[in-house]
Amino acid sequence: MTDLPMPTVRSSSSGDDARATPRDRAPRQVDAPRSDAPLVDRFGRPHHDLRISLTDRCSLRCTYCMPAEGVPWLARSTMLSTDEIVRVARVGVELGITEIRLTGGEPLLRVDVVDVVRRLTALTGPHGSPEVSLTTNALRLPALASALRDAGLSRVNISLDTLDRAKFIELTRRDKLVETLAGIAAADAAGLRPVKINAVAMRGVNDDEVVALTRFAVERGYQMRFIEQMPLDGGHTWDRTQMVTQAEILGRLTSAFTLTEVPGRGAAPAELWYVDGGPQTVGVIASVTAPFCAACDRLRLTADGQLRACLFAQDEVDVRAVVRDEALDDDAVADAFRRCLAGKKAGHGIGEPTFRQPDRPMSAIGG
């Protein structure tokens, strides 16, 4: 492992270490909420964010996500229809969901993705209509960005792990860097802002591009986010000793920029810093070395209709069976949400002796 000096960053809050916050500590267990209460788990964490996977298919084969030959796709018959997705989301919004992120696989491979966005943004609940965003590899954005904006999509998160064509081909097993960059530009031109760029930091692969990627984003008004590599690969080859840590990422960044902590993180997974005084920011999602489980407000719906309380959960609640049972009404869907929350743990447990990587790869869970 390459040794880098610990970064010096300017903090806008008091304390010896701006990253050692109560978010990193396990939440205290409280009495279970009433069956008719909003989406609050047994640790008192309210849940407002629903990640919906539209498909497990993908047009790339990223090395940290799946093997070169891919993974077995979900059977078409198991995939939720658009009506079923909207029904589950509607119940979630009525229970207090305020943000919906569409994920995959690659969500833009779903042929009716624009209609899905339009129908989700039309939902209403006690907090109004949800904000709907999307995580994508950007390959289909030149064709779809304007239609998605008109359907109500608010913004996009785009995966870009390298600016080097040869590395891109090696990482994704596809020669699509030019198309990815065109997709990013299309999102910006369509007004899907802020455009957030996500990069998984990998040792000996792209960790030498941390500064270049940040400069690329800052110069164009995008928001750069680096992600610690997590044990979610289809081949189960993740090795913590080879993971590029938040401290290393910040060490590289502070060699080129002045970073000032952005206050008010809330439940966001990324910890943010202003770059050279702002307004542009760079963030790090440090799920492994600086977990933010204590403030997690996310639930996940897989493309085949399973509710998950955590990326690393071993248990799922089958809401597909509920929505396909004509004898069951929306109260049963709401109960599925609550049963999912009832099993949510205090944290993901990475690093603990009992931790076991999920059987599903990331592409089948949804980002």
Coordinates of C-alpha atoms in Angstrom, one line a residue, residues 54-306:
L54 CA -34.9 -0.6 -13.4
T55 CA -32.8 -3.4 -14.8
D56 CA -29.8 -5.6 -13.9
R57 CA -28.6 -5.4 -17.6
C58 CA -25.7 -3.1 -18.4
S59 CA -23.9 -2.0 -21.6
L60 CA -20.5 -2.0 -19.9
R61 CA -18.6 -4.8 -18.0
C62 CA -16.7 -2.8 -15.3
T63 CA -14.1 -5.0 -13.6
Y64 CA -15.2 -4.0 -10.1
C65 CA -18.8 -4.9 -10.8
M66 CA -18.8 -8.1 -12.9
P67 CA -16.6 -10.6 -14.6
A68 CA -15.8 -10.3 -18.3
E69 CA -18.4 -12.9 -19.2
G70 CA -21.0 -11.0 -17.2
V71 CA -23.3 -12.5 -14.6
P72 CA -26.6 -14.5 -15.0
W73 CA -29.3 -12.0 -15.8
L74 CA -32.6 -12.0 -13.9
A75 CA -35.4 -13.8 -15.7
R76 CA -37.7 -11.4 -17.5
S77 CA -40.8 -12.8 -15.8
T78 CA -39.4 -11.8 -12.4
M79 CA -38.8 -8.1 -13.4
L80 CA -41.3 -5.6 -12.1
S81 CA -43.5 -4.0 -14.7
T82 CA -43.8 -0.2 -14.9
D83 CA -47.2 -0.3 -13.2
E84 CA -45.7 -2.4 -10.4
I85 CA -42.7 -0.1 -9.9
V86 CA -45.0 2.9 -9.8
R87 CA -47.4 1.3 -7.3
V88 CA -44.6 0.4 -4.9
A89 CA -43.1 3.9 -5.3
R90 CA -46.5 5.5 -4.7
V91 CA -46.9 3.7 -1.4
G92 CA -43.4 4.7 -0.5
V93 CA -44.0 8.3 -1.3
E94 CA -47.3 8.2 0.7
L95 CA -45.2 6.9 3.7
G96 CA -42.7 9.7 3.4
I97 CA -40.2 9.0 0.6
T98 CA -39.1 12.3 -0.8
E99 CA -36.2 11.2 -3.1
I100 CA -36.1 8.5 -5.7
R101 CA -32.9 7.5 -7.5
L102 CA -33.2 5.2 -10.6
T103 CA -30.4 2.8 -10.9
G104 CA -29.4 -0.5 -12.6
G105 CA -27.5 -2.2 -14.1
E106 CA -27.9 0.6 -16.6
P107 CA -31.3 2.2 -16.1
L108 CA -31.3 3.9 -19.6
L109 CA -31.4 0.4 -21.2
R110 CA -35.1 0.2 -20.0
V111 CA -37.1 1.1 -23.1
D112 CA -39.8 3.0 -21.2
V113 CA -37.4 4.9 -18.9
V114 CA -38.8 8.3 -19.9
D115 CA -42.3 7.1 -19.0
V116 CA -41.1 5.7 -15.7
V117 CA -39.6 9.1 -14.8
R118 CA -42.8 10.9 -15.9
R119 CA -45.0 8.7 -13.8
L120 CA -42.7 8.8 -10.7
T121 CA -42.4 12.6 -10.7
A122 CA -46.2 12.9 -10.8
L123 CA -46.6 11.0 -7.5
T124 CA -47.5 13.0 -4.4
G125 CA -47.3 12.4 -0.7
P126 CA -47.2 14.3 2.6
H127 CA -44.1 16.2 1.4
G128 CA -45.2 16.8 -2.1
S129 CA -43.7 15.1 -5.2
P130 CA -40.4 13.2 -4.9
E131 CA -37.2 14.4 -6.5
V132 CA -36.3 11.9 -9.1
S133 CA -32.7 11.4 -10.2
L134 CA -30.7 8.8 -12.1
T135 CA -27.4 7.0 -12.0
T136 CA -26.0 6.1 -15.4
N137 CA -23.0 5.3 -17.5
A138 CA -24.2 8.2 -19.8
L139 CA -24.0 6.2 -23.1
R140 CA -27.6 6.9 -24.0
L141 CA -27.9 10.4 -22.6
P142 CA -27.2 12.2 -26.0
A143 CA -30.5 10.6 -27.2
L144 CA -32.5 10.8 -24.0
A145 CA -31.3 13.7 -21.8
S146 CA -33.8 16.3 -23.1
A147 CA -36.7 13.9 -22.9
L148 CA -35.8 12.9 -19.4
R149 CA -35.6 16.5 -18.4
D150 CA -39.0 17.2 -19.9
A151 CA -40.4 14.2 -18.0
G152 CA -39.2 15.7 -14.7
L153 CA -35.8 14.2 -14.1
S154 CA -33.9 16.5 -11.8
R155 CA -30.3 15.5 -12.2
V156 CA -27.9 12.6 -13.0
N157 CA -24.9 10.8 -11.4
I158 CA -22.6 9.6 -14.1
S159 CA -19.9 6.9 -13.7
L160 CA -16.5 8.0 -15.1
D161 CA -13.5 6.2 -13.6
T162 CA -10.8 7.5 -15.9
L163 CA -10.0 10.0 -18.6
D164 CA -7.6 7.7 -20.3
R165 CA -9.0 5.8 -23.3
A166 CA -6.8 2.7 -22.8
K167 CA -7.6 2.5 -19.1
F168 CA -11.3 3.0 -19.9
I169 CA -11.2 0.0 -22.3
E170 CA -9.4 -2.0 -19.6
L171 CA -11.8 -1.1 -16.9
T172 CA -15.1 -1.3 -18.8
R173 CA -14.1 -3.9 -21.4
R174 CA -15.7 -1.5 -24.0
D175 CA -14.2 1.3 -26.1
K176 CA -16.8 3.9 -25.0
L177 CA -14.9 6.9 -23.5
V178 CA -15.8 9.3 -26.2
E179 CA -19.5 8.3 -25.9
T180 CA -19.4 8.7 -22.2
L181 CA -18.0 12.2 -22.4
A182 CA -20.6 13.1 -25.0
G183 CA -23.3 11.8 -22.6
I184 CA -22.0 14.0 -19.8
A185 CA -22.0 17.0 -22.0
A186 CA -25.6 16.2 -23.1
A187 CA -26.8 16.0 -19.5
D188 CA -25.2 19.4 -18.8
A189 CA -26.7 21.0 -21.9
A190 CA -30.2 19.6 -21.1
G191 CA -30.0 21.3 -17.6
L192 CA -29.8 18.0 -15.6
R193 CA -27.8 19.8 -12.9
P194 CA -25.8 19.4 -10.8
V195 CA -24.0 16.8 -13.0
K196 CA -22.3 14.5 -10.5
I197 CA -19.3 12.4 -11.7
N198 CA -18.7 9.2 -9.8
A199 CA -15.3 7.4 -9.8
V200 CA -14.4 4.2 -7.9
A201 CA -10.8 4.7 -6.8
M202 CA -8.7 1.7 -7.6
R203 CA -5.0 1.1 -6.5
G204 CA -2.6 1.0 -9.4
V205 CA -5.5 1.6 -11.9
N206 CA -6.8 5.1 -11.6
D207 CA -5.6 6.4 -8.2
D208 CA -3.1 8.5 -10.1
E209 CA -6.0 10.4 -11.8
V210 CA -7.7 11.7 -8.7
V211 CA -6.4 15.2 -9.3
A212 CA -7.0 15.1 -13.1
L213 CA -10.6 13.9 -12.7
T214 CA -11.3 16.6 -10.1
R215 CA -9.8 19.3 -12.3
F216 CA -11.9 18.0 -15.3
A217 CA -15.1 18.3 -13.2
V218 CA -14.3 21.6 -11.6
E219 CA -13.4 23.3 -14.8
R220 CA -16.8 22.3 -16.3
G221 CA -19.0 23.0 -13.3
Y222 CA -19.5 19.3 -12.4
Q223 CA -19.4 17.8 -8.9
M224 CA -16.7 15.1 -8.5
R225 CA -17.3 12.1 -6.2
F226 CA -14.7 9.4 -5.4
I227 CA -16.0 6.1 -4.0
E228 CA -14.1 3.7 -1.9
Q229 CA -14.2 0.3 -3.6
M230 CA -16.7 -1.9 -1.7
P231 CA -17.2 -5.7 -1.6
L232 CA -20.0 -5.8 -4.2
D233 CA -18.2 -7.3 -7.2
G234 CA -19.7 -10.3 -9.0
G235 CA -16.5 -12.3 -8.7
H236 CA -16.2 -11.7 -5.0
T237 CA -12.5 -10.8 -5.4
W238 CA -12.6 -7.6 -3.3
D239 CA -9.5 -7.1 -1.1
R240 CA -9.6 -4.5 1.6
T241 CA -5.8 -4.2 1.6
Q242 CA -5.9 -3.1 -2.0
M243 CA -8.6 -0.5 -1.5
V244 CA -7.8 3.2 -1.9
T245 CA -9.0 4.9 1.3
Q246 CA -10.6 8.2 1.9
A247 CA -7.3 9.4 3.6
E248 CA -5.3 8.5 0.5
I249 CA -7.8 10.3 -1.8
L250 CA -7.7 13.4 0.3
G251 CA -3.9 13.2 0.4
R252 CA -3.7 13.4 -3.4
L253 CA -6.3 16.1 -3.6
T254 CA -4.6 18.4 -1.0
S255 CA -1.4 18.1 -3.0
A256 CA -3.1 20.2 -5.7
F257 CA -6.1 22.0 -4.1
T258 CA -7.1 23.7 -0.9
L259 CA -10.0 21.9 0.5
T260 CA -12.6 23.4 2.9
E261 CA -15.2 21.2 4.5
V262 CA -18.8 21.8 3.4
P263 CA -21.0 21.8 6.5
G264 CA -24.5 20.2 6.8
R265 CA -23.9 16.8 5.4
G266 CA -27.2 15.4 6.6
A267 CA -27.9 11.9 5.3
A268 CA -25.8 12.3 2.2
P269 CA -23.4 9.4 1.6
A270 CA -20.7 11.8 0.3
E271 CA -18.6 14.0 2.6
L272 CA -17.9 17.2 0.7
W273 CA -15.2 19.8 0.4
Y274 CA -15.1 23.1 -1.4
V275 CA -12.2 23.1 -4.0
D276 CA -10.0 26.2 -3.7
G277 CA -12.7 28.2 -1.9
G278 CA -15.6 26.9 -4.1
P279 CA -18.2 27.0 -5.4
Q280 CA -17.3 23.6 -6.9
T281 CA -17.0 20.7 -4.6
V282 CA -15.3 17.3 -4.4
G283 CA -16.7 14.5 -2.3
V284 CA -15.6 11.1 -1.0
I285 CA -18.0 8.2 -0.3
A286 CA -16.1 6.3 2.3
S287 CA -18.4 3.5 3.1
V288 CA -15.6 1.3 4.3
T289 CA -13.2 3.5 6.3
A290 CA -15.7 6.2 7.5
P291 CA -19.1 4.5 7.4
F292 CA -22.2 6.7 7.6
C293 CA -24.6 4.1 8.6
A294 CA -25.9 6.0 11.7
A295 CA -27.5 8.6 9.4
C296 CA -28.6 6.2 6.5
D297 CA -32.0 7.0 5.2
R298 CA -32.1 4.7 2.2
L299 CA -34.1 1.7 1.1
R300 CA -33.6 -0.2 -2.2
L301 CA -36.0 -1.9 -4.6
T302 CA -34.3 -4.4 -6.9
A303 CA -35.4 -4.9 -10.5
D304 CA -37.0 -8.2 -9.5
G305 CA -39.1 -6.7 -6.7
Q306 CA -37.1 -7.3 -3.6

